[in-house]
Structures are given as C-alpha cells and as structure tokens.
PDB file of C-alpha atoms in Angstrom:
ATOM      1  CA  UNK A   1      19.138  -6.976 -15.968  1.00  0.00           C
ATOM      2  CA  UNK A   2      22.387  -4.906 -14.206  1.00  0.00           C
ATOM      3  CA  UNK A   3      21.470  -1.919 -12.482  1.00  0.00           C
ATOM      4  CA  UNK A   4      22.865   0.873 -13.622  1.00  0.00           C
ATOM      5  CA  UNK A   5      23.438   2.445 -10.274  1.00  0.00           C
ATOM      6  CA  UNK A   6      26.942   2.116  -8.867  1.00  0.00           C
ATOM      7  CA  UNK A   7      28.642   2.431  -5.624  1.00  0.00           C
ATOM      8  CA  UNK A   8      31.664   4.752  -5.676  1.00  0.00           C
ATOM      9  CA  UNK A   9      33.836   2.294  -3.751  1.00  0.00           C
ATOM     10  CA  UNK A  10      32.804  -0.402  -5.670  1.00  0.00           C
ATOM     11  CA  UNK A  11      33.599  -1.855  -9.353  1.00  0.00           C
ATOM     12  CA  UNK A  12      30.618  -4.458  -9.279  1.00  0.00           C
ATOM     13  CA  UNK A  13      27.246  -4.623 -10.537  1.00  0.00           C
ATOM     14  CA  UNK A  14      24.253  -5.320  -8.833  1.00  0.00           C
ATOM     15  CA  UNK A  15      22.456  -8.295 -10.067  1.00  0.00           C
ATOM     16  CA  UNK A  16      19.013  -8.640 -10.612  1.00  0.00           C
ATOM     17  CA  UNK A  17      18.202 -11.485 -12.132  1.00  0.00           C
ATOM     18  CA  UNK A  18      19.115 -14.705 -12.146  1.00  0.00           C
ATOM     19  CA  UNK A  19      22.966 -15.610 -13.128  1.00  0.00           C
ATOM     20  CA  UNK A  20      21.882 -19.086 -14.538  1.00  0.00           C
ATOM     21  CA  UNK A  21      22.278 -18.174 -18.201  1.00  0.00           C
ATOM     22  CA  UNK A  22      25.465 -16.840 -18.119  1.00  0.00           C
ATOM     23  CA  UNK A  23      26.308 -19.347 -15.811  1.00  0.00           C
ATOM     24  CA  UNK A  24      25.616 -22.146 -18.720  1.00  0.00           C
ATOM     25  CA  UNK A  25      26.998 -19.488 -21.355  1.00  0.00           C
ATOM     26  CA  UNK A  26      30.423 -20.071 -19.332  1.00  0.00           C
ATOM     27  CA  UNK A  27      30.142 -24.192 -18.583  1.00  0.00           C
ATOM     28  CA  UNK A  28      29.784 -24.328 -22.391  1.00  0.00           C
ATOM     29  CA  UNK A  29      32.593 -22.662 -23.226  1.00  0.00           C
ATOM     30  CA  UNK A  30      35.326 -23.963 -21.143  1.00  0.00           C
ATOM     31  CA  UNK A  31      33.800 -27.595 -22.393  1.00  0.00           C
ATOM     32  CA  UNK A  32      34.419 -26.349 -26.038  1.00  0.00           C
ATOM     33  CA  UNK A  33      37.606 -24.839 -24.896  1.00  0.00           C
ATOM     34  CA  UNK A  34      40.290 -27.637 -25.963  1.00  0.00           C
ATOM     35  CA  UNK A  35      39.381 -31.420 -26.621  1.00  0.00           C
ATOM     36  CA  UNK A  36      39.497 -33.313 -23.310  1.00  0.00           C
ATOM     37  CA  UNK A  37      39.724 -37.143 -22.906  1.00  0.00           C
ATOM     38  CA  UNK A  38      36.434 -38.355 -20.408  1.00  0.00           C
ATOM     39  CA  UNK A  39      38.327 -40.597 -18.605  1.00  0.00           C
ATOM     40  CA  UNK A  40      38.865 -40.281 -15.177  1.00  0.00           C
ATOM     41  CA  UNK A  41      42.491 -41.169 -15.284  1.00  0.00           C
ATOM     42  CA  UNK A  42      43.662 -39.668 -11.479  1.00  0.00           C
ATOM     43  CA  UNK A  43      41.835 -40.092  -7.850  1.00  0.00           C
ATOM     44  CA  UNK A  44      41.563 -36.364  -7.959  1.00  0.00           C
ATOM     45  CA  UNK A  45      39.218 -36.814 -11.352  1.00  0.00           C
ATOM     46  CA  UNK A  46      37.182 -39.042  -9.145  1.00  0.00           C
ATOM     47  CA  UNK A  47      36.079 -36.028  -7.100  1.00  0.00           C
ATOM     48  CA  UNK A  48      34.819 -33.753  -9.500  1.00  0.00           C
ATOM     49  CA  UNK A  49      31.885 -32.967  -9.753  1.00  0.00           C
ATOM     50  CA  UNK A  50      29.503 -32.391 -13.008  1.00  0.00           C
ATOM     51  CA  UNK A  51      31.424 -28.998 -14.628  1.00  0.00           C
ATOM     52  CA  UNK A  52      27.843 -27.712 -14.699  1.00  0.00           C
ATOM     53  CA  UNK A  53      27.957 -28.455 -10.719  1.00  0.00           C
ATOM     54  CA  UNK A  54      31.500 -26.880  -9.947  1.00  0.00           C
ATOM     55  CA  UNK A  55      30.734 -24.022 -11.820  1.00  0.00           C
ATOM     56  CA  UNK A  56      27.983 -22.893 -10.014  1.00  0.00           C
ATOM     57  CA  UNK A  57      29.476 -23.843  -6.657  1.00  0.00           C
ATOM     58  CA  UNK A  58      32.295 -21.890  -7.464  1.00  0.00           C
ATOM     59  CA  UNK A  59      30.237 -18.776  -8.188  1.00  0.00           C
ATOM     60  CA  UNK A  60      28.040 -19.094  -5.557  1.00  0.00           C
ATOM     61  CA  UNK A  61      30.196 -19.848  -2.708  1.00  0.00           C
ATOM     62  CA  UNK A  62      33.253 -17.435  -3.598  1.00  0.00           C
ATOM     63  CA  UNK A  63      30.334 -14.723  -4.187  1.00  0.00           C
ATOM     64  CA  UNK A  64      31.605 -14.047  -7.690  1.00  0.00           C
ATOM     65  CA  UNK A  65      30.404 -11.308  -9.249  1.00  0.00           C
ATOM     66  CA  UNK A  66      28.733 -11.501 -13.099  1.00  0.00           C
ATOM     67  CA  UNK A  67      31.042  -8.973 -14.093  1.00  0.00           C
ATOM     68  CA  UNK A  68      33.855 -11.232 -12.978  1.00  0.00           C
ATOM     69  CA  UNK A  69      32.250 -14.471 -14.668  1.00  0.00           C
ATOM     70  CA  UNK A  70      32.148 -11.806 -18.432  1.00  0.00           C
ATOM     71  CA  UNK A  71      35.815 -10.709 -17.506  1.00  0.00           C
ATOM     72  CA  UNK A  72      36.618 -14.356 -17.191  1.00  0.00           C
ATOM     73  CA  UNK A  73      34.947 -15.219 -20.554  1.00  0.00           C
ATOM     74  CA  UNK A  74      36.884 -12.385 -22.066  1.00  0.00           C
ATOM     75  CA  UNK A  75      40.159 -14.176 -20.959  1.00  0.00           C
ATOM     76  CA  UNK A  76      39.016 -17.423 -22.027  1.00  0.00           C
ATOM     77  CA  UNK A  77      38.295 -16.529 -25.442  1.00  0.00           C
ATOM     78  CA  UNK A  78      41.595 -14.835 -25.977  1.00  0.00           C
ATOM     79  CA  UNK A  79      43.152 -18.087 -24.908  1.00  0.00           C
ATOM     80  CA  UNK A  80      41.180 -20.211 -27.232  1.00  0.00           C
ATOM     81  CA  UNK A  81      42.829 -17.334 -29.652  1.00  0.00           C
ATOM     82  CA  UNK A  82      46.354 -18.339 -28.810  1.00  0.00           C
ATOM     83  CA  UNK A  83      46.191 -22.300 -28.141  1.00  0.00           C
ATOM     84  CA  UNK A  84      47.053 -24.592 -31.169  1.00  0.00           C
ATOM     85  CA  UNK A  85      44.128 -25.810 -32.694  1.00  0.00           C
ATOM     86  CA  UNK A  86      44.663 -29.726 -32.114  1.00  0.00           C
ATOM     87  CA  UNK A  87      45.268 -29.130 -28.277  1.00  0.00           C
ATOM     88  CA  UNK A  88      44.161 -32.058 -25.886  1.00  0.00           C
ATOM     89  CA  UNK A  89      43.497 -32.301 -22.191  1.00  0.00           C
ATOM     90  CA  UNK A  90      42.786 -34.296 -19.233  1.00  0.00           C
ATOM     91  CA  UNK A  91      39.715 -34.932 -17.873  1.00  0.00           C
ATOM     92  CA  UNK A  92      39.408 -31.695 -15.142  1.00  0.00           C
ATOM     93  CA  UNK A  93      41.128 -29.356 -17.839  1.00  0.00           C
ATOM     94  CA  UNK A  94      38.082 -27.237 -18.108  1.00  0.00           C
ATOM     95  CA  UNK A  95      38.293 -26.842 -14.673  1.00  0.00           C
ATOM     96  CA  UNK A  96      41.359 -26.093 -14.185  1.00  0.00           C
ATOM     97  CA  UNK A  97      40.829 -23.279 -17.551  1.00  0.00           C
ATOM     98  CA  UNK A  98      37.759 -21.888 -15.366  1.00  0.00           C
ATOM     99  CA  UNK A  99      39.701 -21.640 -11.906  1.00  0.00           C
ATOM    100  CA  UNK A 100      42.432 -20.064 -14.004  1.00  0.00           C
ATOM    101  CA  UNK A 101      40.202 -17.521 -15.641  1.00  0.00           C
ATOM    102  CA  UNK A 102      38.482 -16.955 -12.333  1.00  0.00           C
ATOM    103  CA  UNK A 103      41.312 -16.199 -10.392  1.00  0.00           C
ATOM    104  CA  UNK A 104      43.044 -13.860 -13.200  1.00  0.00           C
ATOM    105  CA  UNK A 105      39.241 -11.808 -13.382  1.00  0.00           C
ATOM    106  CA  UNK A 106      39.264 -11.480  -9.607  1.00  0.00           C
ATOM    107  CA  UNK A 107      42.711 -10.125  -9.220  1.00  0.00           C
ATOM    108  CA  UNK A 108      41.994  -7.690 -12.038  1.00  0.00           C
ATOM    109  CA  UNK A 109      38.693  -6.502 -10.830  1.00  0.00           C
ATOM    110  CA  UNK A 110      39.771  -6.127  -7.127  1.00  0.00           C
ATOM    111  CA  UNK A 111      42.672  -4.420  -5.343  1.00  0.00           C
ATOM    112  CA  UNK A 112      42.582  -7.029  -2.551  1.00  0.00           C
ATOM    113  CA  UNK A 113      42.724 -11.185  -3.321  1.00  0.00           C
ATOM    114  CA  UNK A 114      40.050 -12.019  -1.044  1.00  0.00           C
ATOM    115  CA  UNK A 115      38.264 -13.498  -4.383  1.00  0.00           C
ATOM    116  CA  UNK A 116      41.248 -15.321  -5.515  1.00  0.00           C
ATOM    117  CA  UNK A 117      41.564 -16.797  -1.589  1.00  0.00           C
ATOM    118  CA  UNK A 118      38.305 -18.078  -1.266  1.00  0.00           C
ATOM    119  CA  UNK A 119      38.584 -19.711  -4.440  1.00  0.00           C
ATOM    120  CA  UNK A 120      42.404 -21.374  -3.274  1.00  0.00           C
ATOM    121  CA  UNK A 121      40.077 -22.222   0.020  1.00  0.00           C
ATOM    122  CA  UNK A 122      37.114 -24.333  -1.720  1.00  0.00           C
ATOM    123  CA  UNK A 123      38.954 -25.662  -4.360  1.00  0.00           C
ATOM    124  CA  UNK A 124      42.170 -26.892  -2.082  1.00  0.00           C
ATOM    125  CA  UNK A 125      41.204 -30.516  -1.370  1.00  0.00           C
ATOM    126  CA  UNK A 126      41.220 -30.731  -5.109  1.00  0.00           C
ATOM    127  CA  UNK A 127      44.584 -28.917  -6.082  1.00  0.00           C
ATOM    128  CA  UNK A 128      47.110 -27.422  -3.830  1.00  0.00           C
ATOM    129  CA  UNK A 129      47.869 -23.499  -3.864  1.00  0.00           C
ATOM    130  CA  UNK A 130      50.662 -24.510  -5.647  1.00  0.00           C
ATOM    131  CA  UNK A 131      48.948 -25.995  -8.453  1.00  0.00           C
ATOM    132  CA  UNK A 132      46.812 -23.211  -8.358  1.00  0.00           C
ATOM    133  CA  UNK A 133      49.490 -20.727  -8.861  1.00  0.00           C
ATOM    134  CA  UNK A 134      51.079 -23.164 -11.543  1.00  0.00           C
ATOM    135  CA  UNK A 135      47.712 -22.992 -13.610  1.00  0.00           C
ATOM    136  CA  UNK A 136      47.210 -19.269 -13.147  1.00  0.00           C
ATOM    137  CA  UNK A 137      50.953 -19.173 -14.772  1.00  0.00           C
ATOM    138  CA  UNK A 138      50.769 -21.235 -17.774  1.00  0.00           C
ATOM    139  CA  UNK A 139      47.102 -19.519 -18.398  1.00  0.00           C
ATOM    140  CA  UNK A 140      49.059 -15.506 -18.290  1.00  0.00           C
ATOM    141  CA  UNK A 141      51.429 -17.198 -20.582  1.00  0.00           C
ATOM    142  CA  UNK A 142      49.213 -18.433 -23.057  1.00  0.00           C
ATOM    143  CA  UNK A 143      47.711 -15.318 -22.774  1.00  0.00           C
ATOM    144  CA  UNK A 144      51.011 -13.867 -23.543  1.00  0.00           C
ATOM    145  CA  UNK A 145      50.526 -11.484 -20.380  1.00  0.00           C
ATOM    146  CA  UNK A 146      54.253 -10.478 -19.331  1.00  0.00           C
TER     147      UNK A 146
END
C-alpha cells in the first residue's frame, strides 16, 4: 500500500509494504524484454549475479524508490514498443536494459543525480561510467527521446 501523504519537498512515496512483488513484476520483464543467448560469453558475464539477485541489490542499495522502479517499467515497455521484434542480446542485456531504465527514472524523478551516481558507484566493477553513459544513450534513442 503507498501512503497517500506527501512531503512538499519530496516527489516519492512512502512505502509500506513490501517491494518484493513489483520487484519480480520488473525481473520478469526485462527477461522477456528481447531474446538473450545464456551463455556467458565475456569475464564480465562471469560476475553477474542471478537477474533476480542484481535487481534487488540494485534497489536496495541505491535506495530506489517504487515510484522509480513503475517509472522505469513505463520506459521499458515503450522500448519493447520501438525494438524490432526478432531482436537478440547478450547474456547481461537485461541488465544492462534495467540499469538503463533505472538511471533514465532517477534523473527524471530527481533534480539532483545522486540516484544515477550511486548506481554508476555499485555497478562500476561491472561496466565503466562510460559504458554506462553509452547504454543510457542507445536506450533515449530507442526511445526516440531527442
């Protein structure tokens, strides 16, 4: 349940219940998202986690709000809208889609990227700011954002 009650300096939602469900609402659909080969092909592939796992440890340790986890949903469904239907991936491509949509919903929710640098923080033994910025790139333009 989301309280109703909100702080005038703030845009999020207090959370009372547990976030698990929509947790699992959003691991299953970045794993539908686009049709991803299961081998581990790269050292960085090694790494990963369970998506299920990263997920979570994303939220949790960026303290991502719900509201920024539905936001993110909302931009991954309007890329599933605009990728070709026989797209293919990598292995961590779900990953990549979620940091992506993450990143995009924290920099629209908030004035200030202290979401989006946490996230660049936990995630950079994995991929480099670079890539990071290179993934948040090619996800605004599949989402035709100018």
């Amino acid at each position: 349940m989301v309280s109703s009650t909100v702080p005038s300096n703030s845009t999020q939602f207090a959370f009372k219940s547990s976030p698990e469900s929509l947790l699992s609402f959003m691991v299953s659909n970045v794993d539908a998202l686009v049709q991803c080969t299961k081998e581990r092909s790269h050292y960085q592939h090694m790494l990963l986690p369970s998506l299920s796992k990263f997920i979570k440890h994303i939220f949790k340790n960026c303290k991502l709000s719900p509201t920024v986890l539905v936001i993110g949903l909302i931009y991954l469904e309007r890329l599933k809208k605009n990728l070709p239907t026989e797209a293919q991936g990598e292995y961590d491509t779900p990953y990549k889609l979620f940091l992506s949509a993450m990143i995009v919903a924290t920099k629209y929710i908030e004035d200030l990227s202290s979401h989006a640098l946490s996230i660049y923080k936990i995630v950079s033994p994995l991929y480099s700011k670079k890539e990071l910025n290179e993934m948040e790139r090619s996800f605004l333009g599949v989402l035709k954002v100018k």
